C-alpha positions as MATLAB code, in Angstrom:
seq = 'QLMSFWMKNTFIPLSIAFISKNGSILEIYDMQKQSIKAIHSTRSARYALEVPQGYFKLNKIEVGNTIQL';
ca = [
     -59.861   63.789  -35.353;
     -62.999   66.309  -35.466;
     -64.291   66.340  -39.105;
     -66.075   69.218  -40.959;
     -67.969   68.848  -44.501;
     -70.047   71.322  -46.804;
     -72.333   70.870  -49.555;
     -71.442   73.772  -51.797;
     -71.971   72.505  -55.504;
     -73.472   69.269  -54.298;
     -76.944   69.051  -56.080;
     -78.312   66.517  -54.190;
     -79.223   66.423  -50.012;
     -77.294   63.916  -48.581;
     -76.689   62.401  -44.876;
     -73.557   61.802  -43.466;
     -72.374   59.577  -40.772;
     -69.107   59.656  -38.772;
     -67.675   56.686  -37.983;
     -65.152   55.569  -35.533;
     -62.018   53.632  -36.211;
     -63.686   50.032  -35.083;
     -66.793   50.936  -37.304;
     -69.312   52.146  -34.889;
     -71.512   54.995  -36.101;
     -70.987   58.100  -33.685;
     -73.085   60.636  -35.339;
     -75.650   60.994  -38.423;
     -76.634   64.328  -39.897;
     -78.766   65.206  -42.987;
     -77.174   67.907  -45.162;
     -78.987   70.132  -47.317;
     -78.045   70.439  -51.078;
     -75.743   73.495  -52.205;
     -75.502   74.808  -48.335;
     -72.247   76.297  -47.389;
     -73.105   75.554  -43.753;
     -70.491   73.312  -42.188;
     -71.617   70.050  -40.453;
     -68.916   69.369  -38.002;
     -68.515   65.968  -35.782;
     -68.582   66.552  -32.072;
     -66.667   63.504  -31.350;
     -63.168   62.196  -32.961;
     -64.090   60.200  -36.130;
     -61.790   58.206  -38.375;
     -64.449   57.722  -41.481;
     -67.384   59.884  -42.879;
     -70.128   58.040  -45.129;
     -72.376   60.281  -47.243;
     -75.343   58.858  -48.594;
     -78.109   59.957  -50.452;
     -80.396   61.753  -47.773;
     -83.292   59.107  -46.162;
     -81.008   56.353  -46.806;
     -79.935   55.463  -43.216;
     -83.388   55.764  -42.035;
     -84.794   53.320  -44.875;
     -82.573   50.726  -43.695;
     -82.649   51.530  -40.003;
     -78.914   52.128  -39.665;
     -78.528   54.553  -36.420;
     -76.378   56.060  -34.068;
     -74.531   52.936  -31.981;
     -74.776   50.565  -35.027;
     -71.359   48.939  -36.188;
     -70.544   48.526  -39.884;
     -67.941   46.169  -40.956;
     -65.008   48.104  -42.768;
];
């Protein structure tokens, strides 16, 4: 399904990865703290993973990588 997230009442900046049912990372976005701007997946995803902003880049995690679920 298409997913949508916002950051209202979240006090730290986060990054979000939208992930397929087979564990493939489809999209990664940075989200700003306390923003009410919705971040939408552009592709159907099964999972969303939020981490502190910069985590994906620091760990060289990119779109197309696969995670083990």
